[in-house]
Tab-separated table of C-alpha atoms and ligand atoms in Angstrom:
chain	number	residue	atom	x	y	z
A	851	UNK	CA	89.834	201.405	-87.059
A	852	UNK	CA	86.944	203.760	-86.334
A	853	UNK	CA	87.627	207.162	-85.986
A	854	UNK	CA	84.144	209.092	-83.912
A	855	UNK	CA	84.433	212.750	-83.817
A	856	UNK	CA	81.526	215.042	-81.751
A	857	UNK	CA	81.590	218.638	-81.608
A	858	UNK	CA	81.345	220.596	-78.505
A	859	UNK	CA	78.114	221.828	-76.773
A	860	UNK	CA	76.815	224.871	-74.449
A	861	UNK	CA	74.138	224.181	-72.892
A	862	UNK	CA	71.400	226.367	-71.504
A	863	UNK	CA	71.949	229.220	-73.640
A	864	UNK	CA	70.455	231.330	-71.370
A	865	UNK	CA	66.834	230.942	-70.036
A	866	UNK	CA	66.523	227.359	-71.480
A	867	UNK	CA	68.065	225.439	-68.088
A	868	UNK	CA	69.018	221.706	-68.519
A	869	UNK	CA	66.789	221.555	-71.703
A	870	UNK	CA	68.819	223.442	-74.879
A	871	UNK	CA	71.940	222.948	-75.811
A	872	UNK	CA	73.733	223.851	-79.264
A	873	UNK	CA	76.274	221.962	-80.908
A	874	UNK	CA	80.161	224.439	-82.513
A	875	UNK	CA	82.365	223.378	-84.807
A	876	UNK	CA	85.308	222.597	-82.073
A	877	UNK	CA	85.946	218.222	-81.293
A	878	UNK	CA	87.253	215.969	-79.486
A	879	UNK	CA	87.868	212.424	-81.868
A	880	UNK	CA	88.491	209.165	-80.373
A	881	UNK	CA	89.610	206.420	-82.355
A	882	UNK	CA	88.670	202.629	-81.826
A	883	UNK	CA	89.136	199.166	-82.516
A	884	UNK	CA	88.674	195.496	-80.757
A	885	UNK	CA	91.574	193.628	-80.293
A	886	UNK	CA	92.662	190.096	-80.126
A	887	UNK	CA	94.944	190.202	-76.899
A	888	UNK	CA	91.464	190.475	-74.636
A	889	UNK	CA	92.840	193.785	-72.764
A	890	UNK	CA	91.758	197.286	-72.324
A	891	UNK	CA	94.205	200.101	-74.389
A	892	UNK	CA	93.450	203.451	-73.781
A	893	UNK	CA	95.696	206.473	-75.225
A	894	UNK	CA	95.758	209.636	-75.265
A	895	UNK	CA	94.330	210.818	-71.845
A	896	UNK	CA	96.590	210.755	-68.797
A	897	UNK	CA	97.260	207.549	-66.370
A	898	UNK	CA	94.901	207.963	-64.305
A	899	UNK	CA	92.018	207.419	-67.193
A	900	UNK	CA	93.271	204.173	-68.250
A	901	UNK	CA	91.412	201.991	-66.864
A	902	UNK	CA	87.730	200.938	-66.556
A	903	UNK	CA	86.835	203.672	-65.059
A	904	UNK	CA	87.854	205.292	-68.208
A	905	UNK	CA	83.961	207.618	-68.818
A	906	UNK	CA	84.007	206.186	-73.178
A	907	UNK	CA	84.837	203.035	-71.839
A	908	UNK	CA	81.859	202.566	-69.104
A	909	UNK	CA	79.452	204.087	-72.354
A	910	UNK	CA	81.222	200.907	-74.412
A	911	UNK	CA	79.817	198.778	-71.539
A	912	UNK	CA	76.131	200.007	-71.888
A	913	UNK	CA	75.757	198.931	-75.458
A	914	UNK	CA	77.718	195.635	-75.246
A	915	UNK	CA	75.445	194.790	-71.802
A	916	UNK	CA	71.936	196.045	-73.753
A	917	UNK	CA	72.694	193.780	-76.909
A	918	UNK	CA	75.169	191.278	-75.095
A	919	UNK	CA	78.330	191.351	-77.639
A	920	UNK	CA	81.683	190.580	-75.999
A	921	UNK	CA	84.337	192.440	-77.742
A	922	UNK	CA	87.985	190.310	-77.450
A	923	UNK	CA	90.214	193.531	-76.166
A	924	UNK	CA	89.152	197.313	-77.167
A	925	UNK	CA	91.489	199.926	-77.744
A	926	UNK	CA	90.434	203.917	-77.318
A	927	UNK	CA	92.641	206.613	-78.821
A	928	UNK	CA	90.844	209.568	-77.041
A	929	UNK	CA	92.008	213.185	-79.336
A	930	UNK	CA	90.464	216.042	-77.053
A	931	UNK	CA	91.053	219.518	-78.030
A	932	UNK	CA	87.492	220.662	-75.454
A	933	UNK	CA	88.677	221.931	-72.343
A	934	UNK	CA	87.486	219.342	-69.056
A	935	UNK	CA	85.890	221.129	-66.689
A	936	UNK	CA	84.369	224.274	-68.162
A	937	UNK	CA	81.004	224.025	-70.086
A	938	UNK	CA	81.951	223.100	-73.189
A	939	UNK	CA	80.431	219.360	-72.905
A	940	UNK	CA	83.710	217.334	-73.287
A	941	UNK	CA	82.696	214.879	-70.828
A	942	UNK	CA	78.741	214.521	-73.652
A	943	UNK	CA	81.936	214.154	-76.553
A	944	UNK	CA	82.903	210.696	-74.092
A	945	UNK	CA	79.599	209.247	-73.684
A	946	UNK	CA	78.147	209.580	-76.965
A	947	UNK	CA	81.804	208.371	-79.346
A	948	UNK	CA	81.728	205.385	-76.368
A	949	UNK	CA	77.982	204.765	-76.967
A	950	UNK	CA	78.475	205.313	-80.962
A	951	UNK	CA	81.386	203.524	-80.833
A	952	UNK	CA	80.259	200.561	-79.647
A	953	UNK	CA	77.313	200.397	-81.441
A	954	UNK	CA	79.198	199.486	-84.476
A	955	UNK	CA	81.881	197.033	-83.031
A	956	UNK	CA	79.040	195.421	-82.764
A	957	UNK	CA	77.169	195.571	-85.672
A	958	UNK	CA	75.116	198.590	-84.880
A	959	UNK	CA	72.613	196.469	-83.694
A	960	UNK	CA	71.147	200.149	-81.499
A	961	UNK	CA	69.449	202.485	-83.471
A	962	UNK	CA	70.724	206.025	-83.300
A	963	UNK	CA	67.136	207.509	-80.765
A	964	UNK	CA	67.839	204.158	-78.351
A	965	UNK	CA	72.099	205.265	-78.117
A	966	UNK	CA	70.325	209.094	-77.431
A	967	UNK	CA	68.007	207.742	-74.382
A	968	UNK	CA	71.835	205.246	-72.992
A	969	UNK	CA	73.145	208.975	-73.569
A	970	UNK	CA	70.467	210.863	-71.794
A	971	UNK	CA	70.142	208.547	-69.068
A	972	UNK	CA	74.387	208.549	-68.493
A	973	UNK	CA	74.444	212.550	-68.304
A	974	UNK	CA	71.455	213.138	-66.631
A	975	UNK	CA	70.024	215.478	-68.297
A	976	UNK	CA	69.991	215.867	-72.547
A	977	UNK	CA	70.999	219.588	-72.795
A	978	UNK	CA	74.515	218.214	-73.890
A	979	UNK	CA	74.076	214.941	-75.635
A	980	UNK	CA	71.341	216.585	-77.904
A	981	UNK	CA	73.706	218.387	-79.551
A	982	UNK	CA	76.407	216.144	-79.086
A	983	UNK	CA	73.570	213.407	-81.439
A	984	UNK	CA	72.266	216.031	-83.685
A	985	UNK	CA	73.975	218.892	-83.891
A	986	UNK	CA	72.298	222.617	-84.214
A	987	UNK	CA	70.704	223.941	-81.840
A	988	UNK	CA	68.133	221.080	-79.693
A	989	UNK	CA	65.749	222.045	-77.077
A	990	UNK	CA	64.836	218.584	-75.400
A	991	UNK	CA	61.969	216.873	-72.865
A	992	UNK	CA	62.786	214.492	-70.307
A	993	UNK	CA	59.685	211.803	-69.874
A	994	UNK	CA	60.505	208.892	-67.235
A	995	UNK	CA	60.114	206.535	-70.506
A	996	UNK	CA	61.880	208.320	-73.638
A	997	UNK	CA	63.171	211.764	-74.445
A	998	UNK	CA	61.949	214.181	-77.550
A	999	UNK	CA	63.990	216.550	-78.713
A	1000	UNK	CA	63.428	218.884	-81.687
A	1001	UNK	CA	66.469	220.959	-83.484
A	1002	UNK	CA	66.595	224.108	-85.652
A	1003	UNK	CA	69.879	225.109	-88.232
A	1004	UNK	CA	70.969	228.533	-86.367
A	1005	UNK	CA	70.963	230.657	-87.776
A	1006	UNK	CA	74.423	232.273	-90.207
A	1007	UNK	CA	74.027	235.740	-88.683
A	1008	UNK	CA	75.079	235.105	-85.281
A	1009	UNK	CA	78.784	234.606	-84.139
A	1010	UNK	CA	79.682	233.006	-80.955
A	1011	UNK	CA	82.651	233.809	-78.978
A	1012	UNK	CA	83.691	231.863	-75.484
A	1013	UNK	CA	85.232	233.815	-73.153
A	1014	UNK	CA	87.115	230.675	-71.723
A	1015	UNK	CA	88.845	230.572	-68.301
A	1016	UNK	CA	91.560	229.005	-66.483
A	1017	UNK	CA	90.151	227.265	-63.390
A	1018	UNK	CA	87.366	224.317	-63.733
A	1019	UNK	CA	83.814	224.764	-62.754
A	1020	UNK	CA	82.900	220.980	-61.063
A	1021	UNK	CA	78.939	220.567	-62.755
A	1022	UNK	CA	78.329	218.961	-59.355
A	1023	UNK	CA	79.379	222.145	-57.648
A	1024	UNK	CA	77.317	224.755	-59.889
A	1025	UNK	CA	74.444	223.066	-59.592
A	1026	UNK	CA	74.996	222.766	-55.558
A	1027	UNK	CA	74.546	226.507	-56.094
A	1028	UNK	CA	71.262	226.187	-57.174
A	1029	UNK	CA	67.757	226.374	-54.924
A	1030	UNK	CA	65.589	223.616	-54.264
A	1031	UNK	CA	62.712	225.833	-55.553
A	1032	UNK	CA	62.224	229.177	-57.417
A	1033	UNK	CA	59.557	231.897	-57.095
A	1034	UNK	CA	56.846	231.329	-59.749
A	1035	UNK	CA	57.463	234.295	-61.197
A	1036	UNK	CA	61.198	233.528	-62.417
A	1037	UNK	CA	60.137	230.369	-63.884
A	1038	UNK	CA	57.202	232.345	-66.151
A	1039	UNK	CA	60.119	234.766	-66.376
A	1040	UNK	CA	62.465	231.707	-67.806
A	1041	UNK	CA	59.045	230.190	-70.033
A	1042	UNK	CA	58.756	233.142	-72.410
A	1043	UNK	CA	62.220	233.778	-72.477
A	1044	UNK	CA	62.941	230.271	-73.196
A	1045	UNK	CA	60.974	230.058	-76.533
A	1046	UNK	CA	61.904	233.837	-77.249
A	1047	UNK	CA	66.028	232.382	-77.391
A	1048	UNK	CA	64.855	229.149	-79.376
A	1049	UNK	CA	62.844	230.859	-82.345
A	1050	UNK	CA	65.337	233.970	-82.316
A	1051	UNK	CA	68.408	231.578	-82.800
A	1052	UNK	CA	67.229	229.751	-85.361
A	1053	UNK	CA	65.051	232.577	-87.251
A	1054	UNK	CA	67.893	234.687	-86.831
A	1055	UNK	CA	66.237	237.437	-84.340
A	1056	UNK	CA	69.189	239.709	-83.462
A	1057	UNK	CA	66.630	242.259	-81.908
A	1058	UNK	CA	65.440	240.087	-79.688
A	1059	UNK	CA	68.508	238.294	-78.458
A	1060	UNK	CA	69.318	240.947	-76.247
A	1061	UNK	CA	65.900	240.221	-73.708
A	1062	UNK	CA	65.582	236.968	-74.043
A	1063	UNK	CA	69.138	235.891	-73.498
A	1064	UNK	CA	68.256	235.639	-69.512
A	1065	UNK	CA	67.927	233.753	-66.825
A	1066	UNK	CA	66.624	233.877	-63.137
A	1067	UNK	CA	67.072	229.911	-63.056
A	1068	UNK	CA	70.508	229.180	-62.147
A	1069	UNK	CA	72.943	231.737	-63.654
A	1070	UNK	CA	71.836	234.717	-60.582
A	1071	UNK	CA	72.885	231.678	-57.835
A	1072	UNK	CA	75.962	230.768	-60.170
A	1073	UNK	CA	77.715	234.249	-60.619
A	1074	UNK	CA	79.560	234.550	-57.669
A	1075	UNK	CA	81.585	231.188	-58.360
A	1076	UNK	CA	82.803	233.044	-61.261
A	1077	UNK	CA	85.738	235.778	-61.205
A	1078	UNK	CA	85.226	238.543	-63.161
A	1079	UNK	CA	81.892	237.154	-64.561
A	1080	UNK	CA	80.562	240.694	-64.261
A	1081	UNK	CA	82.777	242.108	-66.133
A	1082	UNK	CA	83.556	240.092	-68.833
A	1083	UNK	CA	79.599	240.634	-69.394
A	1084	UNK	CA	79.076	243.725	-69.356
A	1085	UNK	CA	82.652	244.809	-70.895
A	1086	UNK	CA	81.210	242.522	-74.221
A	1087	UNK	CA	77.715	244.601	-74.065
A	1088	UNK	CA	79.125	247.869	-74.286
A	1089	UNK	CA	81.424	246.948	-77.329
A	1090	UNK	CA	78.478	245.281	-78.656
A	1091	UNK	CA	77.382	241.641	-78.121
A	1092	UNK	CA	73.997	241.190	-78.580
A	1093	UNK	CA	73.813	239.099	-75.117
A	1094	UNK	CA	75.669	236.747	-73.185
A	1095	UNK	CA	75.126	233.240	-70.942
A	1096	UNK	CA	76.906	231.251	-68.648
A	1097	UNK	CA	77.944	227.651	-70.532
A	1098	UNK	CA	76.735	224.568	-69.149
A	1099	UNK	CA	77.523	224.748	-66.101
A	1100	UNK	CA	79.981	227.325	-66.656
A	1101	UNK	CA	82.666	228.433	-65.635
A	1102	UNK	CA	82.655	229.749	-69.685
A	1103	UNK	CA	80.666	232.745	-70.543
A	1104	UNK	CA	79.104	232.929	-74.335
A	1105	UNK	CA	79.452	235.765	-76.295
A	1106	UNK	CA	76.360	236.323	-78.806
A	1107	UNK	CA	77.160	238.965	-81.675
A	1108	UNK	CA	75.351	239.605	-84.590
A	1109	UNK	CA	77.974	237.938	-87.546
A	1110	UNK	CA	78.007	241.224	-89.462
A	1111	UNK	CA	79.296	243.339	-86.107
A	1112	UNK	CA	83.173	242.593	-87.480
A	1113	UNK	CA	83.808	244.636	-85.062
A	1114	UNK	CA	83.383	243.073	-82.450
A	1115	UNK	CA	85.712	240.235	-82.076
A	1116	UNK	CA	88.584	242.449	-83.015
A	1117	UNK	CA	87.735	244.992	-79.897
A	1118	UNK	CA	86.989	242.386	-77.393
A	1119	UNK	CA	90.045	240.007	-78.393
A	1120	UNK	CA	92.091	243.079	-77.092
A	1121	UNK	CA	90.450	243.616	-73.843
A	1122	UNK	CA	90.392	240.331	-73.284
A	1123	UNK	CA	94.353	239.827	-73.807
A	1124	UNK	CA	94.838	242.955	-71.394
A	1125	UNK	CA	92.535	242.193	-68.736
A	1126	UNK	CA	91.640	238.216	-68.788
A	1127	UNK	CA	95.069	236.583	-70.585
A	1128	UNK	CA	95.261	233.891	-68.544
A	1129	UNK	CA	91.561	233.261	-70.095
A	1130	UNK	CA	91.360	232.112	-73.719
A	1131	UNK	CA	88.859	233.983	-75.872
A	1132	UNK	CA	88.132	232.114	-79.269
A	1133	UNK	CA	85.161	232.120	-81.674
A	1134	UNK	CA	83.174	228.575	-81.545
A	1135	UNK	CA	81.447	228.473	-85.089
A	1136	UNK	CA	77.617	227.266	-84.682
A	1137	UNK	CA	77.812	223.073	-86.299
A	1138	UNK	CA	74.549	221.547	-87.752
A	1139	UNK	CA	75.750	218.401	-88.038
A	1140	UNK	CA	76.022	215.925	-84.698
A	1141	UNK	CA	78.156	213.017	-84.070
A	1142	UNK	CA	80.188	211.467	-87.533
A	1143	UNK	CA	82.091	208.311	-87.989
A	1144	UNK	CA	84.383	207.182	-90.633
A	1145	UNK	CA	86.925	204.123	-90.926
A	1146	UNK	CA	90.478	204.631	-90.698
A	1147	UNK	CA	93.658	202.384	-90.923
A	1148	UNK	CA	95.683	201.728	-88.232
B	1709	LIG	N1	72.457	222.017	-68.137
B	1709	LIG	C1	73.537	221.738	-67.019
B	1709	LIG	C2	73.252	222.990	-66.003
B	1709	LIG	C3	74.785	221.000	-67.635
B	1709	LIG	O1	73.228	224.016	-65.697
B	1709	LIG	O2	73.834	222.498	-64.211
B	1709	LIG	C4	74.753	220.927	-68.480
B	1709	LIG	O3	74.055	219.403	-68.474
């Protein structure tokens, strides 16, 4: 049996809307096996996810169809730690695991780059699936034929904290809040900041994070969907965070601090526990590693 572990990912990172994402060491793990009984067996999830519409299984089918592989039966066991619908890439973990797991069951006919292409097509944008595959901080550019990406590691000078609300925000709803077009100067605002964010995070330039990790393409339109957004982001800055951003389509708010600021997690954690006890406040450690596979006994 195979075990496929996929990291949580945080997309956008301020100005990098639909193009940037980073991996964090907080995982969903999926076990896969081909069985003789001709059935689809899915464990570890609620009854309504145990059929052919399951996203992991859908991803597996993409590979099987592409390579013409016909498995007898399929066994999937999902061990999920990443909360669903919170902007931390849980659906990307399902897609990446399903593609990678199916490819190995089929004898590894497809390259990692081909699996990445299939993942981008399924998800519609590359910002979560790219770091889920490759780890680190990834910037991607989609073209009709291929998605290009560049990966850097995030400097250990930074620490990240997730403020995870106790409600879901479906990506479709968060995308419906976006306008059809944006002013020219807002696009220019983001171009400079996206460049600066990528380089500041990888090179370890904390003094640039305060100005760089800001966005005019999606956060202004979405923050109204997240109660306490303003309080959390203002408090974080007041308590010493370098900046904050909406993780993916939200509702999780990510805080970036200097790793050497060891007082910040305690201060912010206390404020969160007192003011938003139903939210989960946790440190997420950046990781340079993406999807990982190992053989396990059954
Ligand atoms: N970048 C997407 C969005 C979410 O902000 O809508 C993650 O794919």
